[in-house]
Amino acid sequence: MLLFSPYKIREMELRNRIVMSPMCMYSCEAGDGKITDWHLVHYPSRAVGGAGLVILEASAVTPQGGISPQDLGIWDNNQIDGLKEVVNRIHEAGSKAGIQLAHAGRKAMVEGPIAAPSAIAFNEKSRTPDALSAEQIAGTVQAFKDSAVRASEAGFDCLEIHAAHGYLIHEFLSPLSNTREDHYGGTQENRYRFLGEITDAIRSVWEGPLFVRVSASDYHPEGLGAEDYVEIAQRLKAQGVDLIDASSGGLVPVAPRSYPGYQVPFADTIRRGAQIATGAVGLITSGVHAEEILQNGRADLIFIGREFLRNPYWPLAAANELGVTLPPPKQYDRAW
Ligand code: FNR
């Protein structure tokens, strides 16, 4: 079974193809971004449950980049020790550890000004962001780079850049939210520049596996779609990105119709079009479905979100379904 076969990206060898999808836990003390007891139990539980890779939630690269004040942060060196502790516990349970580097842009729900490529609010109820200056853009690129260094110090095996769901990087990519007239706006190449600079900056300090989560459809006639992301993925691949994690939506207030595997076609299109590894995510809840996606060559890794919240032992359930026997955690050996 492909789902339970090892998978190697650069020097990271996963014991299987199951990834815990990044999910905000809103569990930090407001504003400090540090790991709490909750994170120390929550993430390693999924490693004990058998995940190949556990990716920690969107972690803010600057204090203004939080989706909420309770978000994890990676903007300060005093946040490294807590992260290191989570990584160690995940490793102890046999999984690899990743972290998602994020900036919420105009969707940040933090005190003070919010930032975006252009002064366009998400919807009529949202605050209008300030358009970032060229200096502020450079500062934000530097913040992603510094965060990658901190992630490396904390011992993470893998990084994921959050370029999806209508947050800052996605806001630069899409013409719906980026109306800049400088070299960060206008053409697709210009709108990509911010992500390109972040990728280069991270790659200059990080040799390990690098994933990028994208929203492969804006669900809007003037927005971006899967074919645009084939081109974006080609650029990312050329800059050393290893895998595209294909999500969708979030830029404008439109809810996509969702059903099992609704985002798998995006992973498939990008994988074939850009010849790059992809992750499939979204309402994948059974072992058979996960195996089908892999066998049909539609994606390389399976990201599990809410089902992992419902069942930390989801990999064991999927293995049972597929008739695979997984070795238990060594602590359970005598009971098996
Ligand atoms: C999410 N999701 C998400 N995505 C992301 O890229 N970064 C994040 O921090 C979060 N946070 C988050 C919190 C919670 C509570 C949920 C339920 C979801 C999206 C998530 O990773 C996944 O892509 C979706 O949930 C779809 O997959 P499932 O849940 O259908 O397997």
mmCIF file of C-alpha atoms and ligand atoms in Angstrom:
data_model
loop_
_atom_site.group_PDB
_atom_site.id
_atom_site.type_symbol
_atom_site.label_atom_id
_atom_site.label_comp_id
_atom_site.label_asym_id
_atom_site.label_seq_id
_atom_site.Cartn_x
_atom_site.Cartn_y
_atom_site.Cartn_z
ATOM 1 C CA MET A 1 0.000 0.000 0.000
ATOM 2 C CA LEU A 2 1.386 3.368 -1.003
ATOM 3 C CA LEU A 3 -0.154 5.169 1.977
ATOM 4 C CA PHE A 4 2.034 3.191 4.343
ATOM 5 C CA SER A 5 5.192 3.130 2.279
ATOM 6 C CA PRO A 6 8.055 5.488 3.221
ATOM 7 C CA TYR A 7 8.518 8.721 1.340
ATOM 8 C CA LYS A 8 11.711 10.702 1.025
ATOM 9 C CA ILE A 9 12.104 14.400 0.247
ATOM 10 C CA ARG A 10 15.696 15.636 0.399
ATOM 11 C CA GLU A 11 17.076 14.141 3.628
ATOM 12 C CA MET A 12 13.666 13.757 5.297
ATOM 13 C CA GLU A 13 12.365 10.204 5.265
ATOM 14 C CA LEU A 14 8.745 9.826 6.306
ATOM 15 C CA ARG A 15 7.527 6.450 7.575
ATOM 16 C CA ASN A 16 4.318 6.857 5.553
ATOM 17 C CA ARG A 17 2.470 9.372 3.355
ATOM 18 C CA ILE A 18 0.170 10.707 6.057
ATOM 19 C CA VAL A 19 0.591 14.352 7.038
ATOM 20 C CA MET A 20 -1.214 16.158 9.807
ATOM 21 C CA SER A 21 -2.424 19.312 8.063
ATOM 22 C CA PRO A 22 -1.559 22.610 9.785
ATOM 23 C CA MET A 23 -4.436 23.732 11.996
ATOM 24 C CA CYS A 24 -4.536 26.810 14.235
ATOM 25 C CA MET A 25 -5.177 25.945 17.843
ATOM 26 C CA TYR A 26 -5.633 29.523 19.112
ATOM 27 C CA SER A 27 -4.024 28.350 22.330
ATOM 28 C CA CYS A 28 -1.216 30.796 23.100
ATOM 29 C CA GLU A 29 -1.376 33.507 25.739
ATOM 30 C CA ALA A 30 -2.643 36.508 23.803
ATOM 31 C CA GLY A 31 0.210 38.187 21.968
ATOM 32 C CA ASP A 32 3.148 36.032 23.117
ATOM 33 C CA GLY A 33 3.022 33.283 20.473
ATOM 34 C CA LYS A 34 4.672 30.702 22.720
ATOM 35 C CA ILE A 35 4.018 26.981 22.938
ATOM 36 C CA THR A 36 1.670 25.992 25.766
ATOM 37 C CA ASP A 37 0.820 22.688 27.461
ATOM 38 C CA TRP A 38 -1.966 22.261 24.924
ATOM 39 C CA HIS A 39 0.446 22.164 21.987
ATOM 40 C CA LEU A 40 2.758 19.824 23.879
ATOM 41 C CA VAL A 41 -0.031 17.252 24.127
ATOM 42 C CA HIS A 42 -1.938 17.937 20.907
ATOM 43 C CA TYR A 43 0.839 17.589 18.314
ATOM 44 C CA PRO A 44 2.772 14.634 19.764
ATOM 45 C CA SER A 45 -0.560 12.760 20.120
ATOM 46 C CA ARG A 46 -0.823 12.632 16.335
ATOM 47 C CA ALA A 47 2.757 11.415 16.141
ATOM 48 C CA VAL A 48 1.896 8.611 18.587
ATOM 49 C CA GLY A 49 -1.141 8.015 16.399
ATOM 50 C CA GLY A 50 1.162 7.224 13.478
ATOM 51 C CA ALA A 51 1.408 10.332 11.273
ATOM 52 C CA GLY A 52 4.444 10.415 8.996
ATOM 53 C CA LEU A 53 4.722 14.192 9.296
ATOM 54 C CA VAL A 54 3.086 16.568 11.761
ATOM 55 C CA ILE A 55 2.932 20.173 10.538
ATOM 56 C CA LEU A 56 2.376 22.747 13.243
ATOM 57 C CA GLU A 57 -0.259 25.398 12.680
ATOM 58 C CA ALA A 58 0.188 28.733 10.890
ATOM 59 C CA SER A 59 2.860 30.482 12.961
ATOM 60 C CA ALA A 60 3.176 34.219 12.662
ATOM 61 C CA VAL A 61 6.474 35.570 11.360
ATOM 62 C CA THR A 62 5.728 39.022 12.837
ATOM 63 C CA PRO A 63 3.423 40.049 15.706
ATOM 64 C CA GLN A 64 1.179 41.789 13.139
ATOM 65 C CA GLY A 65 0.991 38.609 11.075
ATOM 66 C CA GLY A 66 -1.211 36.603 13.432
ATOM 67 C CA ILE A 67 -4.610 35.364 12.298
ATOM 68 C CA SER A 68 -5.574 35.848 15.956
ATOM 69 C CA PRO A 69 -3.681 37.091 19.042
ATOM 70 C CA GLN A 70 -3.580 33.466 20.265
ATOM 71 C CA ASP A 71 -1.649 32.196 17.246
ATOM 72 C CA LEU A 72 1.675 30.467 17.555
ATOM 73 C CA GLY A 73 4.548 32.800 16.776
ATOM 74 C CA ILE A 74 8.035 32.393 15.402
ATOM 75 C CA TRP A 75 9.031 36.046 15.295
ATOM 76 C CA ASP A 76 11.165 36.045 18.438
ATOM 77 C CA ASN A 77 14.077 33.943 19.660
ATOM 78 C CA ASN A 78 12.310 33.407 22.982
ATOM 79 C CA GLN A 79 9.740 31.298 21.085
ATOM 80 C CA ILE A 80 12.350 28.726 20.022
ATOM 81 C CA ASP A 81 12.595 26.679 23.235
ATOM 82 C CA GLY A 82 8.910 25.762 23.290
ATOM 83 C CA LEU A 83 8.998 24.779 19.642
ATOM 84 C CA LYS A 84 12.069 22.636 20.287
ATOM 85 C CA GLU A 85 10.175 20.780 23.006
ATOM 86 C CA VAL A 86 7.285 19.967 20.642
ATOM 87 C CA VAL A 87 9.702 18.845 17.924
ATOM 88 C CA ASN A 88 11.535 16.545 20.342
ATOM 89 C CA ARG A 89 8.298 14.915 21.455
ATOM 90 C CA ILE A 90 7.121 14.421 17.875
ATOM 91 C CA HIS A 91 10.470 12.822 17.015
ATOM 92 C CA GLU A 92 10.346 10.596 20.081
ATOM 93 C CA ALA A 93 7.065 9.194 18.726
ATOM 94 C CA GLY A 94 8.545 8.458 15.298
ATOM 95 C CA SER A 95 7.167 11.281 13.156
ATOM 96 C CA LYS A 96 8.901 14.152 11.429
ATOM 97 C CA ALA A 97 7.990 17.713 12.365
ATOM 98 C CA GLY A 98 7.135 20.656 10.164
ATOM 99 C CA ILE A 99 5.917 24.179 10.808
ATOM 100 C CA GLN A 100 3.878 26.524 8.658
ATOM 101 C CA LEU A 101 5.293 30.047 8.359
ATOM 102 C CA ALA A 102 2.527 32.590 7.982
ATOM 103 C CA HIS A 103 1.491 36.206 7.790
ATOM 104 C CA ALA A 104 -2.245 36.880 7.894
ATOM 105 C CA GLY A 105 -2.100 40.164 5.953
ATOM 106 C CA ARG A 106 -5.473 41.898 5.728
ATOM 107 C CA LYS A 107 -7.143 39.022 7.584
ATOM 108 C CA ALA A 108 -5.042 39.529 10.726
ATOM 109 C CA MET A 109 -7.214 39.977 13.787
ATOM 110 C CA VAL A 110 -4.604 41.734 15.877
ATOM 111 C CA GLU A 111 -4.373 45.159 17.503
ATOM 112 C CA GLY A 112 -2.876 47.954 15.428
ATOM 113 C CA PRO A 113 -2.566 48.422 11.675
ATOM 114 C CA ILE A 114 -3.035 45.505 9.307
ATOM 115 C CA ALA A 115 -1.014 45.082 6.148
ATOM 116 C CA ALA A 116 -1.753 44.011 2.577
ATOM 117 C CA PRO A 117 -0.477 44.645 -0.937
ATOM 118 C CA SER A 118 -3.294 47.144 -1.533
ATOM 119 C CA ALA A 119 -5.742 49.040 0.674
ATOM 120 C CA ILE A 120 -8.675 46.734 -0.117
ATOM 121 C CA ALA A 121 -10.683 45.215 2.735
ATOM 122 C CA PHE A 122 -11.638 41.506 2.756
ATOM 123 C CA ASN A 123 -15.347 42.363 3.058
ATOM 124 C CA GLU A 124 -17.536 45.251 4.199
ATOM 125 C CA LYS A 125 -17.185 44.218 7.849
ATOM 126 C CA SER A 126 -13.377 44.040 7.774
ATOM 127 C CA ARG A 127 -10.866 46.756 8.503
ATOM 128 C CA THR A 128 -9.161 48.348 5.517
ATOM 129 C CA PRO A 129 -5.488 47.416 5.488
ATOM 130 C CA ASP A 130 -2.565 49.723 4.749
ATOM 131 C CA ALA A 131 -0.754 49.028 1.486
ATOM 132 C CA LEU A 132 2.764 47.890 2.341
ATOM 133 C CA SER A 133 5.643 50.152 1.305
ATOM 134 C CA ALA A 134 8.642 48.680 -0.509
ATOM 135 C CA GLU A 135 10.602 48.887 2.776
ATOM 136 C CA GLN A 136 7.850 47.060 4.643
ATOM 137 C CA ILE A 137 7.801 44.369 1.972
ATOM 138 C CA ALA A 138 11.552 43.910 2.373
ATOM 139 C CA GLY A 139 11.093 43.753 6.151
ATOM 140 C CA THR A 140 8.430 41.069 5.800
ATOM 141 C CA VAL A 141 10.626 38.979 3.495
ATOM 142 C CA GLN A 142 13.370 39.282 6.118
ATOM 143 C CA ALA A 143 10.889 38.173 8.822
ATOM 144 C CA PHE A 144 10.149 34.970 6.874
ATOM 145 C CA LYS A 145 13.883 34.372 6.523
ATOM 146 C CA ASP A 146 14.570 34.951 10.239
ATOM 147 C CA SER A 147 11.693 32.625 11.109
ATOM 148 C CA ALA A 148 13.220 29.888 8.958
ATOM 149 C CA VAL A 149 16.462 30.244 10.934
ATOM 150 C CA ARG A 150 14.500 29.907 14.192
ATOM 151 C CA ALA A 151 12.679 26.849 12.835
ATOM 152 C CA SER A 152 16.028 25.324 12.009
ATOM 153 C CA GLU A 153 17.280 26.016 15.542
ATOM 154 C CA ALA A 154 14.156 24.386 16.939
ATOM 155 C CA GLY A 155 14.989 21.218 14.978
ATOM 156 C CA PHE A 156 12.154 21.116 12.455
ATOM 157 C CA ASP A 157 12.587 18.713 9.535
ATOM 158 C CA CYS A 158 10.359 20.582 7.102
ATOM 159 C CA LEU A 159 8.983 24.071 6.458
ATOM 160 C CA GLU A 160 5.765 25.085 4.775
ATOM 161 C CA ILE A 161 5.188 28.618 3.486
ATOM 162 C CA HIS A 162 1.535 29.616 3.897
ATOM 163 C CA ALA A 163 0.643 31.202 0.555
ATOM 164 C CA ALA A 164 -3.049 30.217 0.700
ATOM 165 C CA HIS A 165 -6.434 31.122 2.218
ATOM 166 C CA GLY A 166 -6.389 34.838 1.513
ATOM 167 C CA TYR A 167 -3.486 35.659 3.811
ATOM 168 C CA LEU A 168 -0.685 38.047 2.920
ATOM 169 C CA ILE A 169 1.196 36.047 0.275
ATOM 170 C CA HIS A 170 -2.018 34.962 -1.446
ATOM 171 C CA GLU A 171 -3.145 38.608 -1.390
ATOM 172 C CA PHE A 172 -0.049 39.484 -3.407
ATOM 173 C CA LEU A 173 -0.601 36.624 -5.870
ATOM 174 C CA SER A 174 -4.212 37.370 -6.759
ATOM 175 C CA PRO A 175 -5.271 40.305 -8.930
ATOM 176 C CA LEU A 176 -8.439 40.560 -6.807
ATOM 177 C CA SER A 177 -6.459 41.835 -3.816
ATOM 178 C CA ASN A 178 -3.330 43.211 -5.487
ATOM 179 C CA THR A 179 -3.782 46.385 -7.537
ATOM 180 C CA ARG A 180 -0.264 47.708 -6.976
ATOM 181 C CA GLU A 181 1.366 49.663 -9.734
ATOM 182 C CA ASP A 182 4.966 48.973 -8.722
ATOM 183 C CA HIS A 183 6.895 45.807 -9.572
ATOM 184 C CA TYR A 184 4.883 43.792 -6.988
ATOM 185 C CA GLY A 185 1.636 44.212 -8.935
ATOM 186 C CA GLY A 186 0.194 44.001 -12.429
ATOM 187 C CA THR A 187 1.513 40.962 -14.277
ATOM 188 C CA GLN A 188 1.506 37.450 -12.851
ATOM 189 C CA GLU A 189 5.300 37.654 -12.657
ATOM 190 C CA ASN A 190 5.071 40.842 -10.589
ATOM 191 C CA ARG A 191 2.360 39.495 -8.302
ATOM 192 C CA TYR A 192 4.539 36.424 -7.743
ATOM 193 C CA ARG A 193 7.589 38.529 -6.824
ATOM 194 C CA PHE A 194 6.816 38.681 -3.073
ATOM 195 C CA LEU A 195 6.488 34.878 -2.811
ATOM 196 C CA GLY A 196 9.558 34.484 -5.014
ATOM 197 C CA GLU A 197 11.607 36.725 -2.722
ATOM 198 C CA ILE A 198 10.390 34.895 0.369
ATOM 199 C CA THR A 199 11.259 31.549 -1.212
ATOM 200 C CA ASP A 200 14.759 32.696 -2.145
ATOM 201 C CA ALA A 201 15.297 34.216 1.296
ATOM 202 C CA ILE A 202 14.234 30.999 3.033
ATOM 203 C CA ARG A 203 16.245 28.825 0.657
ATOM 204 C CA SER A 204 19.364 30.855 1.493
ATOM 205 C CA VAL A 205 19.157 29.701 5.135
ATOM 206 C CA TRP A 206 17.246 26.398 4.904
ATOM 207 C CA GLU A 207 18.426 23.298 3.056
ATOM 208 C CA GLY A 208 15.642 20.961 4.173
ATOM 209 C CA PRO A 209 12.316 20.138 2.530
ATOM 210 C CA LEU A 210 10.292 23.211 1.634
ATOM 211 C CA PHE A 211 6.552 23.033 0.962
ATOM 212 C CA VAL A 212 4.237 25.822 -0.168
ATOM 213 C CA ARG A 213 0.513 25.758 0.547
ATOM 214 C CA VAL A 214 -1.492 27.495 -2.158
ATOM 215 C CA SER A 215 -5.151 28.195 -2.797
ATOM 216 C CA ALA A 216 -5.415 26.769 -6.287
ATOM 217 C CA SER A 217 -8.733 28.490 -6.944
ATOM 218 C CA ASP A 218 -10.107 31.858 -5.851
ATOM 219 C CA TYR A 219 -13.606 30.678 -6.876
ATOM 220 C CA HIS A 220 -14.040 33.982 -8.666
ATOM 221 C CA PRO A 221 -14.101 34.678 -12.423
ATOM 222 C CA GLU A 222 -11.377 37.339 -12.162
ATOM 223 C CA GLY A 223 -9.328 35.436 -9.632
ATOM 224 C CA LEU A 224 -6.646 32.771 -10.014
ATOM 225 C CA GLY A 225 -7.283 29.141 -10.905
ATOM 226 C CA ALA A 226 -5.418 25.861 -11.176
ATOM 227 C CA GLU A 227 -3.705 26.743 -14.468
ATOM 228 C CA ASP A 228 -2.248 29.903 -12.908
ATOM 229 C CA TYR A 229 -0.918 27.754 -10.107
ATOM 230 C CA VAL A 230 0.743 25.377 -12.551
ATOM 231 C CA GLU A 231 2.790 28.373 -13.668
ATOM 232 C CA ILE A 232 3.393 29.518 -10.086
ATOM 233 C CA ALA A 233 4.432 25.972 -9.127
ATOM 234 C CA GLN A 234 6.912 25.910 -12.015
ATOM 235 C CA ARG A 235 8.488 29.077 -10.663
ATOM 236 C CA LEU A 236 8.551 27.689 -7.128
ATOM 237 C CA LYS A 237 10.081 24.439 -8.323
ATOM 238 C CA ALA A 238 12.839 26.350 -10.118
ATOM 239 C CA GLN A 239 13.570 28.123 -6.823
ATOM 240 C CA GLY A 240 13.951 24.873 -4.901
ATOM 241 C CA VAL A 241 10.473 24.237 -3.524
ATOM 242 C CA ASP A 242 9.840 20.503 -3.104
ATOM 243 C CA LEU A 243 6.078 20.152 -2.778
ATOM 244 C CA ILE A 244 2.889 22.123 -3.411
ATOM 245 C CA ASP A 245 0.162 21.566 -0.835
ATOM 246 C CA ALA A 246 -2.979 22.238 -2.851
ATOM 247 C CA SER A 247 -5.769 23.889 -0.909
ATOM 248 C CA SER A 248 -8.237 26.501 -2.206
ATOM 249 C CA GLY A 249 -10.310 29.585 -1.460
ATOM 250 C CA GLY A 250 -10.208 32.135 1.321
ATOM 251 C CA LEU A 251 -9.323 35.248 -0.644
ATOM 252 C CA VAL A 252 -12.833 36.532 -1.112
ATOM 253 C CA PRO A 253 -15.885 35.644 0.965
ATOM 254 C CA VAL A 254 -17.145 32.797 -1.229
ATOM 255 C CA ALA A 255 -17.546 29.330 0.242
ATOM 256 C CA PRO A 256 -16.679 26.563 -2.232
ATOM 257 C CA ARG A 257 -18.909 23.552 -2.561
ATOM 258 C CA SER A 258 -17.070 20.904 -0.610
ATOM 259 C CA TYR A 259 -17.349 17.129 -0.854
ATOM 260 C CA PRO A 260 -14.874 14.293 -0.348
ATOM 261 C CA GLY A 261 -11.691 15.025 -2.255
ATOM 262 C CA TYR A 262 -12.965 18.354 -3.623
ATOM 263 C CA GLN A 263 -9.439 19.774 -3.822
ATOM 264 C CA VAL A 264 -7.734 16.653 -5.207
ATOM 265 C CA PRO A 265 -8.093 17.840 -8.849
ATOM 266 C CA PHE A 266 -5.902 20.836 -7.941
ATOM 267 C CA ALA A 267 -3.137 18.594 -6.578
ATOM 268 C CA ASP A 268 -3.460 16.467 -9.713
ATOM 269 C CA THR A 269 -3.346 19.379 -12.197
ATOM 270 C CA ILE A 270 -0.356 21.012 -10.520
ATOM 271 C CA ARG A 271 1.494 17.685 -10.190
ATOM 272 C CA ARG A 272 1.122 16.899 -13.883
ATOM 273 C CA GLY A 273 1.440 20.456 -15.164
ATOM 274 C CA ALA A 274 4.504 21.496 -13.181
ATOM 275 C CA GLN A 275 6.042 18.054 -12.634
ATOM 276 C CA ILE A 276 6.313 18.705 -8.912
ATOM 277 C CA ALA A 277 5.262 16.661 -5.884
ATOM 278 C CA THR A 278 1.920 17.658 -4.410
ATOM 279 C CA GLY A 279 -0.099 17.156 -1.273
ATOM 280 C CA ALA A 280 -3.848 16.526 -1.429
ATOM 281 C CA VAL A 281 -6.059 17.911 1.320
ATOM 282 C CA GLY A 282 -9.734 18.390 2.042
ATOM 283 C CA LEU A 283 -12.359 15.942 3.269
ATOM 284 C CA ILE A 284 -10.145 12.899 2.895
ATOM 285 C CA THR A 285 -11.311 10.707 5.731
ATOM 286 C CA SER A 286 -10.824 7.082 4.726
ATOM 287 C CA GLY A 287 -7.798 4.930 4.055
ATOM 288 C CA VAL A 288 -9.272 3.683 0.782
ATOM 289 C CA HIS A 289 -9.776 7.219 -0.489
ATOM 290 C CA ALA A 290 -6.239 8.218 0.502
ATOM 291 C CA GLU A 291 -4.814 5.139 -1.218
ATOM 292 C CA GLU A 292 -6.850 5.812 -4.370
ATOM 293 C CA ILE A 293 -5.388 9.328 -4.648
ATOM 294 C CA LEU A 294 -1.838 8.003 -4.364
ATOM 295 C CA GLN A 295 -2.342 5.001 -6.659
ATOM 296 C CA ASN A 296 -3.851 7.185 -9.359
ATOM 297 C CA GLY A 297 -0.851 9.498 -9.183
ATOM 298 C CA ARG A 298 -2.917 12.493 -8.176
ATOM 299 C CA ALA A 299 -0.718 13.485 -5.221
ATOM 300 C CA ASP A 300 2.329 12.312 -3.288
ATOM 301 C CA LEU A 301 1.260 13.025 0.272
ATOM 302 C CA ILE A 302 -2.135 12.993 1.967
ATOM 303 C CA PHE A 303 -2.883 15.831 4.361
ATOM 304 C CA ILE A 304 -5.470 15.057 7.019
ATOM 305 C CA GLY A 305 -7.091 17.935 8.887
ATOM 306 C CA ARG A 306 -10.328 17.603 10.825
ATOM 307 C CA GLU A 307 -10.328 13.813 10.784
ATOM 308 C CA PHE A 308 -7.076 13.975 12.764
ATOM 309 C CA LEU A 309 -8.834 16.200 15.310
ATOM 310 C CA ARG A 310 -11.613 13.651 15.649
ATOM 311 C CA ASN A 311 -9.250 10.717 15.802
ATOM 312 C CA PRO A 312 -5.568 11.115 16.737
ATOM 313 C CA TYR A 313 -5.133 7.441 15.768
ATOM 314 C CA TRP A 314 -6.470 7.942 12.259
ATOM 315 C CA PRO A 315 -3.434 6.228 10.659
ATOM 316 C CA LEU A 316 -4.200 3.080 12.657
ATOM 317 C CA ALA A 317 -7.819 3.185 11.496
ATOM 318 C CA ALA A 318 -6.713 3.685 7.891
ATOM 319 C CA ALA A 319 -4.234 0.822 8.195
ATOM 320 C CA ASN A 320 -6.952 -1.496 9.533
ATOM 321 C CA GLU A 321 -9.188 -0.502 6.644
ATOM 322 C CA LEU A 322 -6.434 -1.294 4.143
ATOM 323 C CA GLY A 323 -5.359 -4.521 5.860
ATOM 324 C CA VAL A 324 -1.950 -3.170 6.838
ATOM 325 C CA THR A 325 -0.421 -3.988 10.216
ATOM 326 C CA LEU A 326 1.393 -1.039 11.706
ATOM 327 C CA PRO A 327 4.018 -1.483 14.386
ATOM 328 C CA PRO A 328 2.634 -0.020 17.620
ATOM 329 C CA PRO A 329 4.530 2.594 19.599
ATOM 330 C CA LYS A 330 7.323 0.664 21.346
ATOM 331 C CA GLN A 331 5.745 1.416 24.730
ATOM 332 C CA TYR A 332 2.809 -0.823 23.699
ATOM 333 C CA ASP A 333 4.968 -3.744 22.530
ATOM 334 C CA ARG A 334 4.192 -6.017 25.459
ATOM 335 C CA ALA A 335 0.471 -5.485 25.030
ATOM 336 C CA TRP A 336 0.392 -6.372 21.353
HETATM 337 C C1 FNR B 1 -7.489 24.785 9.471
HETATM 338 N N1 FNR B 1 -6.809 24.908 8.266
HETATM 339 C C2 FNR B 1 -5.607 25.573 8.238
HETATM 340 N N2 FNR B 1 -4.878 25.623 7.082
HETATM 341 C C3 FNR B 1 -3.662 26.170 7.063
HETATM 342 O O1 FNR B 1 -3.024 26.190 6.018
HETATM 343 N N3 FNR B 1 -3.128 26.703 8.200
HETATM 344 C C4 FNR B 1 -3.785 26.715 9.395
HETATM 345 O O2 FNR B 1 -3.255 27.144 10.416
HETATM 346 C C5 FNR B 1 -5.098 26.177 9.397
HETATM 347 N N4 FNR B 1 -5.858 26.194 10.535
HETATM 348 C C6 FNR B 1 -7.007 25.446 10.619
HETATM 349 C C7 FNR B 1 -7.660 25.299 11.842
HETATM 350 C C8 FNR B 1 -8.768 24.464 11.946
HETATM 351 C C9 FNR B 1 -9.427 24.266 13.276
HETATM 352 C C10 FNR B 1 -9.251 23.794 10.788
HETATM 353 C C11 FNR B 1 -10.439 22.860 10.861
HETATM 354 C C12 FNR B 1 -8.637 23.980 9.574
HETATM 355 C C13 FNR B 1 -7.221 24.111 7.094
HETATM 356 C C14 FNR B 1 -6.762 22.664 7.230
HETATM 357 O O3 FNR B 1 -5.352 22.542 7.275
HETATM 358 C C15 FNR B 1 -7.279 21.791 6.060
HETATM 359 O O4 FNR B 1 -6.702 22.263 4.874
HETATM 360 C C16 FNR B 1 -8.795 21.840 5.946
HETATM 361 O O5 FNR B 1 -9.396 21.630 7.201
HETATM 362 C C17 FNR B 1 -9.327 20.789 4.948
HETATM 363 O O6 FNR B 1 -8.900 19.501 5.307
HETATM 364 P P1 FNR B 1 -9.848 18.478 6.144
HETATM 365 O O7 FNR B 1 -10.080 19.100 7.494
HETATM 366 O O8 FNR B 1 -11.118 18.333 5.383
HETATM 367 O O9 FNR B 1 -9.040 17.208 6.229
#
